[in-house]
mmCIF file with all atom_site columns, N, CA and C in Angstrom:
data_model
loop_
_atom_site.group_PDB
_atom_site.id
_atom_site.type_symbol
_atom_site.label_atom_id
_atom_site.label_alt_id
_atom_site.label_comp_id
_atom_site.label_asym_id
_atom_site.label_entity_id
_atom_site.label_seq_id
_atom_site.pdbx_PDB_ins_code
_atom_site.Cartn_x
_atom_site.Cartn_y
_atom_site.Cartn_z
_atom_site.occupancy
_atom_site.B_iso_or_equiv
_atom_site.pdbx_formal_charge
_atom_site.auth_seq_id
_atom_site.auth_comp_id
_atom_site.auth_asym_id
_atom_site.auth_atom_id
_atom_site.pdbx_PDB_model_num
ATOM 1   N N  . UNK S 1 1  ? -17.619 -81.806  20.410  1.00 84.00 ? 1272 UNK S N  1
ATOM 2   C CA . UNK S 1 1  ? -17.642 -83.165  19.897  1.00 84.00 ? 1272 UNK S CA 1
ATOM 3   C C  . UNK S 1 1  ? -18.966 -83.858  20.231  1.00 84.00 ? 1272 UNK S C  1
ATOM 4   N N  . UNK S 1 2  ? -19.752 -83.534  21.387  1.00 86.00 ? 1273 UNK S N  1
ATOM 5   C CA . UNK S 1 2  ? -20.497 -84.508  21.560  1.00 86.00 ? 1273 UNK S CA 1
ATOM 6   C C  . UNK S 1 2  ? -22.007 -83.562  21.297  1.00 86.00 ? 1273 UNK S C  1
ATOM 7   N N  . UNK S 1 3  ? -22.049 -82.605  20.255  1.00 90.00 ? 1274 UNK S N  1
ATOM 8   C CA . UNK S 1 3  ? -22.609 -82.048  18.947  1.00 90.00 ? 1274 UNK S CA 1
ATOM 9   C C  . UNK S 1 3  ? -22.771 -83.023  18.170  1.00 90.00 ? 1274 UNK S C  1
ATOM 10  N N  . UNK S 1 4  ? -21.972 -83.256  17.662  1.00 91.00 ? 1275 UNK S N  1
ATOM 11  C CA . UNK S 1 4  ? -21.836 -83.871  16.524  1.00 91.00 ? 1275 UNK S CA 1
ATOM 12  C C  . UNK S 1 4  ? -22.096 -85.403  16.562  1.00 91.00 ? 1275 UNK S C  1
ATOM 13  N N  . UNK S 1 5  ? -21.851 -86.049  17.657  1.00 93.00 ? 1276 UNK S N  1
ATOM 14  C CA . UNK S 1 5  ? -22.469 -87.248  18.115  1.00 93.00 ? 1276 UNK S CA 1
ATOM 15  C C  . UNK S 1 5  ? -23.829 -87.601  18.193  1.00 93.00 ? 1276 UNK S C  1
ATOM 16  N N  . UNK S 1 6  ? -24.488 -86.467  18.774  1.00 92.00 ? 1277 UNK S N  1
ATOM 17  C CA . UNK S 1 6  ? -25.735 -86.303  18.765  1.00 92.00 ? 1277 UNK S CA 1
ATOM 18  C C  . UNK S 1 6  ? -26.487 -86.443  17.807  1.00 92.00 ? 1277 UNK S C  1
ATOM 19  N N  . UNK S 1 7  ? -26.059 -85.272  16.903  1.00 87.00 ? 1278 UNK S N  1
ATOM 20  C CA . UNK S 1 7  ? -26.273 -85.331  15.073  1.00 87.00 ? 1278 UNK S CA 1
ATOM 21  C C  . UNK S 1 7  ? -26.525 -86.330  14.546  1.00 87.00 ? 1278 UNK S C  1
ATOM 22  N N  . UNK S 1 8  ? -25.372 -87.621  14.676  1.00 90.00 ? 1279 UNK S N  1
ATOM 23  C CA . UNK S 1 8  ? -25.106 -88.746  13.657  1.00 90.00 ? 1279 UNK S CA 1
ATOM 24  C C  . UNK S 1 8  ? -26.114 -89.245  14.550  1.00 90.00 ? 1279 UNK S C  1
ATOM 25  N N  . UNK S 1 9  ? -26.143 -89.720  16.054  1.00 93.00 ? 1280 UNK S N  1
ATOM 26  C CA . UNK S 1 9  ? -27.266 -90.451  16.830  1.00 93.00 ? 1280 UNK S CA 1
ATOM 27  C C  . UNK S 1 9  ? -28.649 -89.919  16.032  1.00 93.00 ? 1280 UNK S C  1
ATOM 28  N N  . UNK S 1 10 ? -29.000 -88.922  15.964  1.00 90.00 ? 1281 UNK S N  1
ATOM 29  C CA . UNK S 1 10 ? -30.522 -87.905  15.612  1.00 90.00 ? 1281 UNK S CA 1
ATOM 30  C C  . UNK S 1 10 ? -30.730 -88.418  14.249  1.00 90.00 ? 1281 UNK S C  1
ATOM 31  N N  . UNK S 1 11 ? -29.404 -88.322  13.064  1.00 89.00 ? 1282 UNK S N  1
ATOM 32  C CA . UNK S 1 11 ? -29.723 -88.990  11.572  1.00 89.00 ? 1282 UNK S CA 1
ATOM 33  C C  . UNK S 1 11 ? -29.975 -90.424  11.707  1.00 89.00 ? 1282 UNK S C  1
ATOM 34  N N  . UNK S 1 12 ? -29.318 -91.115  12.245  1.00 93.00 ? 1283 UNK S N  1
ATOM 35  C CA . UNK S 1 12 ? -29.482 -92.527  12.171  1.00 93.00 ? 1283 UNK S CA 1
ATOM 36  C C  . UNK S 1 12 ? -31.093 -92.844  12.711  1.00 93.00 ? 1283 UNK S C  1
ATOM 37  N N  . UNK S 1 13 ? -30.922 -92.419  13.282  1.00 93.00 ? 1284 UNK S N  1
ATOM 38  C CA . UNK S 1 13 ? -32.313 -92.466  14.424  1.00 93.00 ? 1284 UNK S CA 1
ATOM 39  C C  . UNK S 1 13 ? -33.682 -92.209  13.159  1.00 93.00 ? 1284 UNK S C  1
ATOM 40  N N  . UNK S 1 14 ? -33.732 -90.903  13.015  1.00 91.00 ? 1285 UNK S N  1
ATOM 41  C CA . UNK S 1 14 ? -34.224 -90.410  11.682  1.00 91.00 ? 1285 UNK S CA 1
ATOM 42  C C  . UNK S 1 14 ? -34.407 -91.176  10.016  1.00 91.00 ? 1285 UNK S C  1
ATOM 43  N N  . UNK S 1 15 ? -33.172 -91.298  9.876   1.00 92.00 ? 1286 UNK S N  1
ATOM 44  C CA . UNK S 1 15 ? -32.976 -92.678  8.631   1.00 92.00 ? 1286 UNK S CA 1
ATOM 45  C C  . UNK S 1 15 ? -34.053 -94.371  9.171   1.00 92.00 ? 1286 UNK S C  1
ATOM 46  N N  . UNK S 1 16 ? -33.939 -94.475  10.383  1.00 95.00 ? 1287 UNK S N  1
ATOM 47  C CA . UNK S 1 16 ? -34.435 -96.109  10.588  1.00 95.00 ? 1287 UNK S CA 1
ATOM 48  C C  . UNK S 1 16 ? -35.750 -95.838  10.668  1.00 95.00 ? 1287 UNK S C  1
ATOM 49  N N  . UNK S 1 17 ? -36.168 -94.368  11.201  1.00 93.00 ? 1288 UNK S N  1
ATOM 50  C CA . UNK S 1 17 ? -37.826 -94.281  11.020  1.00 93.00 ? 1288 UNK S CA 1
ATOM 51  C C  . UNK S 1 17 ? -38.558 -94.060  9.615   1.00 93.00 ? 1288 UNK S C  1
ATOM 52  N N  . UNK S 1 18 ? -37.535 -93.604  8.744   1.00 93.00 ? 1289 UNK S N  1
ATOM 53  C CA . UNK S 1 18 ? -38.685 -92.832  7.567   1.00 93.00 ? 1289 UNK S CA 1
ATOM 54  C C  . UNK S 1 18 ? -38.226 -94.364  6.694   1.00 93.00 ? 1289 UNK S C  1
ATOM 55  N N  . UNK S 1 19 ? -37.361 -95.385  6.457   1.00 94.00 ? 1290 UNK S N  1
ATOM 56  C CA . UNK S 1 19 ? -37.140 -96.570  6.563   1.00 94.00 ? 1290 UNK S CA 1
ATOM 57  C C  . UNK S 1 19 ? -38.343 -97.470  6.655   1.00 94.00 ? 1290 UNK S C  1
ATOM 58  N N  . UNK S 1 20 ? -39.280 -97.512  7.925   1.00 96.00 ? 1291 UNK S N  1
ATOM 59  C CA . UNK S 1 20 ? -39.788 -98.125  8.003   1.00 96.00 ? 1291 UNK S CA 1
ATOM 60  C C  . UNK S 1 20 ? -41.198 -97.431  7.879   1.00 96.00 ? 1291 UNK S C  1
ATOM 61  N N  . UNK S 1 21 ? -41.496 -96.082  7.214   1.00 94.00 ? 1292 UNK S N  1
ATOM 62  C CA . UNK S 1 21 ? -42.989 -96.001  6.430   1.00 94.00 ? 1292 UNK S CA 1
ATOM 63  C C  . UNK S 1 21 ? -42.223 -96.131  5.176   1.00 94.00 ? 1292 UNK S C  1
ATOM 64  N N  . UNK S 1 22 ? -41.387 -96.388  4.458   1.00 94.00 ? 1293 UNK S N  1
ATOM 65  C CA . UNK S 1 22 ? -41.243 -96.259  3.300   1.00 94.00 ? 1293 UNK S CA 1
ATOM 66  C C  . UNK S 1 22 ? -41.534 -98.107  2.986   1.00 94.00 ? 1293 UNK S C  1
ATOM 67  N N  . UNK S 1 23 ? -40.850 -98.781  3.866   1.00 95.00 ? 1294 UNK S N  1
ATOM 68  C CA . UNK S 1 23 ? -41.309 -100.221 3.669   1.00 95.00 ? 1294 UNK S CA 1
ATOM 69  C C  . UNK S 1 23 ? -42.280 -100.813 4.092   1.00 95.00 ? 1294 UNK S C  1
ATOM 70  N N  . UNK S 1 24 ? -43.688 -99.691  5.018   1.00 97.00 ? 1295 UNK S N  1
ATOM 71  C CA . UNK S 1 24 ? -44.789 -100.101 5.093   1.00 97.00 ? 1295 UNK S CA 1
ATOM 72  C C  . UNK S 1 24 ? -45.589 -99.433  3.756   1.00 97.00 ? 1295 UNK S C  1
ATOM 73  N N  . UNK S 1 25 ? -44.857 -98.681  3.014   1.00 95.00 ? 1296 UNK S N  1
ATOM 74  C CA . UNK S 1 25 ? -45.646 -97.699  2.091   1.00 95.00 ? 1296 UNK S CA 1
ATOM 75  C C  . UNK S 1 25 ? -45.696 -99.113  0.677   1.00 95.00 ? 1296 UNK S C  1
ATOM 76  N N  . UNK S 1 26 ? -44.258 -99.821  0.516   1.00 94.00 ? 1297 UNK S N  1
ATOM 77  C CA . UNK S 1 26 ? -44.154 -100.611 -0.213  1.00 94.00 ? 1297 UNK S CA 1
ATOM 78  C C  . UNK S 1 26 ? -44.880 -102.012 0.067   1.00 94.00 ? 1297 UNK S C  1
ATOM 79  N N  . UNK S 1 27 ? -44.912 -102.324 1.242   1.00 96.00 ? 1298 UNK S N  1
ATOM 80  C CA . UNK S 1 27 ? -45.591 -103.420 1.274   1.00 96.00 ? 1298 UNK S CA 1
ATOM 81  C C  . UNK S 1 27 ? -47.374 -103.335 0.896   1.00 96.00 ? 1298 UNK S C  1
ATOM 82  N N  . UNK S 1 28 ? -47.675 -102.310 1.043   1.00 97.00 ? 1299 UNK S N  1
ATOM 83  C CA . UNK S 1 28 ? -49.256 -102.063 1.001   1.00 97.00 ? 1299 UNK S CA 1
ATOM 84  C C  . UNK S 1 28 ? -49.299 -101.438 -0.603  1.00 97.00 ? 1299 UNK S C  1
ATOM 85  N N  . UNK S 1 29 ? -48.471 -101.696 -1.485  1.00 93.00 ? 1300 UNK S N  1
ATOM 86  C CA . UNK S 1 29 ? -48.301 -101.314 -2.609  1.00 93.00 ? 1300 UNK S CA 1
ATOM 87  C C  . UNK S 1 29 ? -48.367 -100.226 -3.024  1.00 93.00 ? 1300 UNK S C  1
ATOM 88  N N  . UNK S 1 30 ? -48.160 -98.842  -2.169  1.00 94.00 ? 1301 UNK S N  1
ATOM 89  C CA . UNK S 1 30 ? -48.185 -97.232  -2.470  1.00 94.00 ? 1301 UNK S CA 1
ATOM 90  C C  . UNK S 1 30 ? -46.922 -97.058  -3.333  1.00 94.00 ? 1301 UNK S C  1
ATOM 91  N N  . UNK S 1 31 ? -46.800 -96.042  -4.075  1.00 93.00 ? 1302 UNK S N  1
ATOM 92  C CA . UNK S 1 31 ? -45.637 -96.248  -4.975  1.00 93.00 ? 1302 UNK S CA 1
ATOM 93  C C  . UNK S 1 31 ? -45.030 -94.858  -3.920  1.00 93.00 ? 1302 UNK S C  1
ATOM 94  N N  . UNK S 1 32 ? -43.541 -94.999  -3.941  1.00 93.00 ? 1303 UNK S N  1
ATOM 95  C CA . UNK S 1 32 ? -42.873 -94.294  -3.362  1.00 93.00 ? 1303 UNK S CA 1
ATOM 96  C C  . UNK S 1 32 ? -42.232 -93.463  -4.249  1.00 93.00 ? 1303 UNK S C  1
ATOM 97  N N  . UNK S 1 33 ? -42.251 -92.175  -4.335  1.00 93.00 ? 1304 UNK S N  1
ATOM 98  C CA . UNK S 1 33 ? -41.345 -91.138  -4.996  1.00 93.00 ? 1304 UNK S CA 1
ATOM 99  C C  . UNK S 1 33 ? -40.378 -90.609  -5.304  1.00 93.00 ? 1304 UNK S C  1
ATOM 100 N N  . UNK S 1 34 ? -40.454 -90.242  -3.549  1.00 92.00 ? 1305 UNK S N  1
ATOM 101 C CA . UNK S 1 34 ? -39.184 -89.846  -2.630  1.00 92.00 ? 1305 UNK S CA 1
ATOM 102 C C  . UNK S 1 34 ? -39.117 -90.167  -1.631  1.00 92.00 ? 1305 UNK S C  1
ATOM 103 N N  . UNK S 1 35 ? -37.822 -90.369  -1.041  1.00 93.00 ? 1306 UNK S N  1
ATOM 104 C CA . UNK S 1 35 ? -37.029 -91.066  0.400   1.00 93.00 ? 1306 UNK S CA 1
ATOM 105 C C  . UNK S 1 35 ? -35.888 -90.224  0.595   1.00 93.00 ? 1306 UNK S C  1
ATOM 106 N N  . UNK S 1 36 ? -36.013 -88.928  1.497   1.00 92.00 ? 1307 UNK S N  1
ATOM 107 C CA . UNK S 1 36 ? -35.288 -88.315  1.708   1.00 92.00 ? 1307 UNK S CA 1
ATOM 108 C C  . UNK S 1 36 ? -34.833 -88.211  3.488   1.00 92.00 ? 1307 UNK S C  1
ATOM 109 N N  . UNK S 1 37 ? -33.573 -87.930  3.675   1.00 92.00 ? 1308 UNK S N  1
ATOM 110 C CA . UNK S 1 37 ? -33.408 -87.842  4.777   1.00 92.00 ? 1308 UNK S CA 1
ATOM 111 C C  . UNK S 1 37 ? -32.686 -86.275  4.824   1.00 92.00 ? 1308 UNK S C  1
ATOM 112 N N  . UNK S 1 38 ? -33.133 -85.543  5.553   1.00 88.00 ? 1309 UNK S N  1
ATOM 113 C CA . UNK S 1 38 ? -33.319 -84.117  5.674   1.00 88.00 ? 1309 UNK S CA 1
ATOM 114 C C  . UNK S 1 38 ? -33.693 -83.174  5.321   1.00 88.00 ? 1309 UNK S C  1
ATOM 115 N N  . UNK S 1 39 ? -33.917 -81.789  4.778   1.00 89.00 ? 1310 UNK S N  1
ATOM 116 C CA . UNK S 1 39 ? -34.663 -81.173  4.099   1.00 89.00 ? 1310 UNK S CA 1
ATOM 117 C C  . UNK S 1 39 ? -33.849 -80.018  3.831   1.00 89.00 ? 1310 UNK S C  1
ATOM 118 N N  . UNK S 1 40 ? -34.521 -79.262  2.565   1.00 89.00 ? 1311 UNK S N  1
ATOM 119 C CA . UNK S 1 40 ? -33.700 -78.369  1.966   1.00 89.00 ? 1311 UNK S CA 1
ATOM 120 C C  . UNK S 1 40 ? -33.058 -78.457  0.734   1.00 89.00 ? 1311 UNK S C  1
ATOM 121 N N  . UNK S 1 41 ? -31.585 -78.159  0.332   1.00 93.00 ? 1312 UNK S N  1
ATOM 122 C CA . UNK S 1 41 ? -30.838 -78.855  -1.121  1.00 93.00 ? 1312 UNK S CA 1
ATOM 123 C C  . UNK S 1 41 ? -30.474 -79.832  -1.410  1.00 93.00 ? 1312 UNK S C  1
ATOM 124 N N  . UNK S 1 42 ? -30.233 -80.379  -1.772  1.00 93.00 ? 1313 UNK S N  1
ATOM 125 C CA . UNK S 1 42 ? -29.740 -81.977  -1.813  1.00 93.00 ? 1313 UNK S CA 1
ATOM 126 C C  . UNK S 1 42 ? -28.727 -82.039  -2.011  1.00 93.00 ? 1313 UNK S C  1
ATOM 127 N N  . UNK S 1 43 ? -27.832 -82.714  -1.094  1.00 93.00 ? 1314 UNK S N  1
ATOM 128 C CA . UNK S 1 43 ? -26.423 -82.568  -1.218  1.00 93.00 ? 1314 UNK S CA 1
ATOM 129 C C  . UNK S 1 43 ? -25.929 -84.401  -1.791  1.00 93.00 ? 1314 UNK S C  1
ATOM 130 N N  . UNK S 1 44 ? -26.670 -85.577  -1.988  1.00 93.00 ? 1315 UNK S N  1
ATOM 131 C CA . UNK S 1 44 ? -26.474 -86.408  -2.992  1.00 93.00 ? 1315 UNK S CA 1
ATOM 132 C C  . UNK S 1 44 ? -27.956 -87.227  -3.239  1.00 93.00 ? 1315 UNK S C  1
ATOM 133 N N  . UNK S 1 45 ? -28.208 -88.216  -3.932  1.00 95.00 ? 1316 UNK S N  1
ATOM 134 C CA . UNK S 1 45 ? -29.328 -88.410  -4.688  1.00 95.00 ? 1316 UNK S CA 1
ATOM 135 C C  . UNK S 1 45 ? -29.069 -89.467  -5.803  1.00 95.00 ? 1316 UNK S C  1
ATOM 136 N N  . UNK S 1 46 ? -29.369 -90.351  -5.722  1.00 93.00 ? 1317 UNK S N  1
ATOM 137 C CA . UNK S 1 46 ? -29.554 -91.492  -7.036  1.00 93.00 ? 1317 UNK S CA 1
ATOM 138 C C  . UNK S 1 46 ? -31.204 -91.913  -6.780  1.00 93.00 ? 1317 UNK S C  1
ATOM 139 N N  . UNK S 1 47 ? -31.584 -92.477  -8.008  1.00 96.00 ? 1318 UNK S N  1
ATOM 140 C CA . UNK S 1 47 ? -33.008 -92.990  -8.672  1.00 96.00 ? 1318 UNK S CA 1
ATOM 141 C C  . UNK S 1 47 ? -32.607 -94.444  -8.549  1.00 96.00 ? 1318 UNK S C  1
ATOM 142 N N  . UNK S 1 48 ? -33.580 -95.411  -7.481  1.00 92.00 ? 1319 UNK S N  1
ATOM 143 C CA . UNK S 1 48 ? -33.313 -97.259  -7.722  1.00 92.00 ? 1319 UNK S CA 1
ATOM 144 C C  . UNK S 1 48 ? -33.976 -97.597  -9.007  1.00 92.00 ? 1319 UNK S C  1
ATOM 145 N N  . UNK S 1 49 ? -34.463 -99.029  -9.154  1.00 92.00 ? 1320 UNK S N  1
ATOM 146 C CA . UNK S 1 49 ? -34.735 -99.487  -10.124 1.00 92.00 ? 1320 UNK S CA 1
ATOM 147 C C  . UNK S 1 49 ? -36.697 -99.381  -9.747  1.00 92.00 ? 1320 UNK S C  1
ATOM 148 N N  . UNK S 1 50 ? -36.895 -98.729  -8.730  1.00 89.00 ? 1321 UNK S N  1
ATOM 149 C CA . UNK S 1 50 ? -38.382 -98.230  -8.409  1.00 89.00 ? 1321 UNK S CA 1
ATOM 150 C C  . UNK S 1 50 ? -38.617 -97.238  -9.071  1.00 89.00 ? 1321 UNK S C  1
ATOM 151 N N  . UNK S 1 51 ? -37.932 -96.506  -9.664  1.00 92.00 ? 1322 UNK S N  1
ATOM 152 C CA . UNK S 1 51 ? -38.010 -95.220  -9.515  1.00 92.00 ? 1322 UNK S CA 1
ATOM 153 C C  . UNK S 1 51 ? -38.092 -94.389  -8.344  1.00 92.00 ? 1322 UNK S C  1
ATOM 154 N N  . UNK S 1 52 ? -37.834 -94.521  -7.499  1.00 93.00 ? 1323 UNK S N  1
ATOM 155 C CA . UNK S 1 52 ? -37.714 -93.659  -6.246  1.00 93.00 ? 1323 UNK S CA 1
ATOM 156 C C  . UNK S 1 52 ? -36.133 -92.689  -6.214  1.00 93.00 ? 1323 UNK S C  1
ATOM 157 N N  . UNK S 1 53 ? -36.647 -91.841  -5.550  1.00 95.00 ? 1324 UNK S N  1
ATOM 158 C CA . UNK S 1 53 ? -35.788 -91.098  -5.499  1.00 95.00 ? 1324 UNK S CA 1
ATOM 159 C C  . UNK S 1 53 ? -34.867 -90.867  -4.363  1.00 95.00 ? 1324 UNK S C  1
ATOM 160 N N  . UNK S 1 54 ? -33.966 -91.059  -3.664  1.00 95.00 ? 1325 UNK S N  1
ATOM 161 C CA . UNK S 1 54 ? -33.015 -91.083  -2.502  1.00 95.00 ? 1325 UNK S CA 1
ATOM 162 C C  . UNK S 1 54 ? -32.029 -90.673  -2.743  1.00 95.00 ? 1325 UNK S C  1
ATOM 163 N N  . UNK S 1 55 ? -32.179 -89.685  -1.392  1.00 94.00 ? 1326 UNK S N  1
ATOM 164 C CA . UNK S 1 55 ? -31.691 -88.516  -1.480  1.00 94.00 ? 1326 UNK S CA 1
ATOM 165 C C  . UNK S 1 55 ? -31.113 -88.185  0.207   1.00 94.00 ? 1326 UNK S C  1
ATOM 166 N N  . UNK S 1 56 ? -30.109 -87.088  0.264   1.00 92.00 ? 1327 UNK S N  1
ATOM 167 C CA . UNK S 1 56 ? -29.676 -86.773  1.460   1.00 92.00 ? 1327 UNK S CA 1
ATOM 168 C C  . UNK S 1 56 ? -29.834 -85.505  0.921   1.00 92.00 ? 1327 UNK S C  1
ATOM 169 N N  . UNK S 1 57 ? -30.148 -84.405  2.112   1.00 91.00 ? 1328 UNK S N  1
ATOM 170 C CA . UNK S 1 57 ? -30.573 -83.161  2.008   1.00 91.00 ? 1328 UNK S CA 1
ATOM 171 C C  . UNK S 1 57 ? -29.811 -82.458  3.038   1.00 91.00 ? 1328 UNK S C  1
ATOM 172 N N  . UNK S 1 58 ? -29.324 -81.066  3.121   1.00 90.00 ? 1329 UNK S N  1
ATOM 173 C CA . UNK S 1 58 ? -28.349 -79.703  3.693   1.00 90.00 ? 1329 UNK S CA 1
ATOM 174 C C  . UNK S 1 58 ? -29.066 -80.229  5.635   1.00 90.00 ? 1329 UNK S C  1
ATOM 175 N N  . UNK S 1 59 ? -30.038 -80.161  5.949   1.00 87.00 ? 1330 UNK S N  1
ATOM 176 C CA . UNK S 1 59 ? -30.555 -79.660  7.139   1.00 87.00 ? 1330 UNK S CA 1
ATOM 177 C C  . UNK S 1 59 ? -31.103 -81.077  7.521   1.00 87.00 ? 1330 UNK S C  1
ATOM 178 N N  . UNK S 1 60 ? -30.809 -81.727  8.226   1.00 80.00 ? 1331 UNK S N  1
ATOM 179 C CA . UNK S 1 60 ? -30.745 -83.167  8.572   1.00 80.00 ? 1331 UNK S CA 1
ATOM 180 C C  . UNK S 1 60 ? -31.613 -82.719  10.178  1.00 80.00 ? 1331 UNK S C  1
ATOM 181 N N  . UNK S 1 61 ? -33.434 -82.324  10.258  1.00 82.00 ? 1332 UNK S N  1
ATOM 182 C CA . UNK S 1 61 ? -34.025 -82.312  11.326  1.00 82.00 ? 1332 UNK S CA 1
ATOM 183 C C  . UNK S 1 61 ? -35.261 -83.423  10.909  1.00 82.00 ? 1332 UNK S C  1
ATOM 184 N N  . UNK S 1 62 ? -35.063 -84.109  10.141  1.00 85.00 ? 1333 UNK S N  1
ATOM 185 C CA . UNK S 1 62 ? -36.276 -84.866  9.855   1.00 85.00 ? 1333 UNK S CA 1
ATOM 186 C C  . UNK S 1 62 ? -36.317 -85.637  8.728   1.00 85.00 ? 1333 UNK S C  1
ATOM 187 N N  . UNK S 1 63 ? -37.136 -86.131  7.605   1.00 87.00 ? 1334 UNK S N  1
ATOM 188 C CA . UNK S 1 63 ? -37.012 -86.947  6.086   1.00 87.00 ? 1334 UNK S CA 1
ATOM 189 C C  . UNK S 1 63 ? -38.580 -86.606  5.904   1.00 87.00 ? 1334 UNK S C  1
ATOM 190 N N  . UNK S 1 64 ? -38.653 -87.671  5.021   1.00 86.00 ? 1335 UNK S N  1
ATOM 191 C CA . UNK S 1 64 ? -39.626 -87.947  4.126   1.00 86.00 ? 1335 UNK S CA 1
ATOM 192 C C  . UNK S 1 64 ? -39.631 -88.973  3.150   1.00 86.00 ? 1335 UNK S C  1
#
């Protein structure tokens, strides 16, 4: 159990950092692509009204 705690602690953790280059990427007017949190297949994914792409991915050690 405390696997898996870790995990959700490590994603969240992970999610609030790539979060905040994605809203320094927007404020300095870089256009954003993709906003993914983990890497590998994509296990879900919708397009905002940016066109960006967000996404959750199989292997949750990092984003983009």
């Amino acid at each position: 159990m405390i696997y898996i705690n870790l995990l959700i602690i490590f994603i969240f953790i992970v999610a609030i950092h790539e979060f905040g280059h994605y809203l320094a990427a927007r404020y300095f007017g870089a256009k954003v692509t993709d906003f993914s949190i983990g890497f590998g297949k994509t296990i879900f994914k919708f397009t905002d009204k940016n066109n960006t792409i967000w996404k959750i991915s199989i292997i949750p050690l990092g984003g983009y």
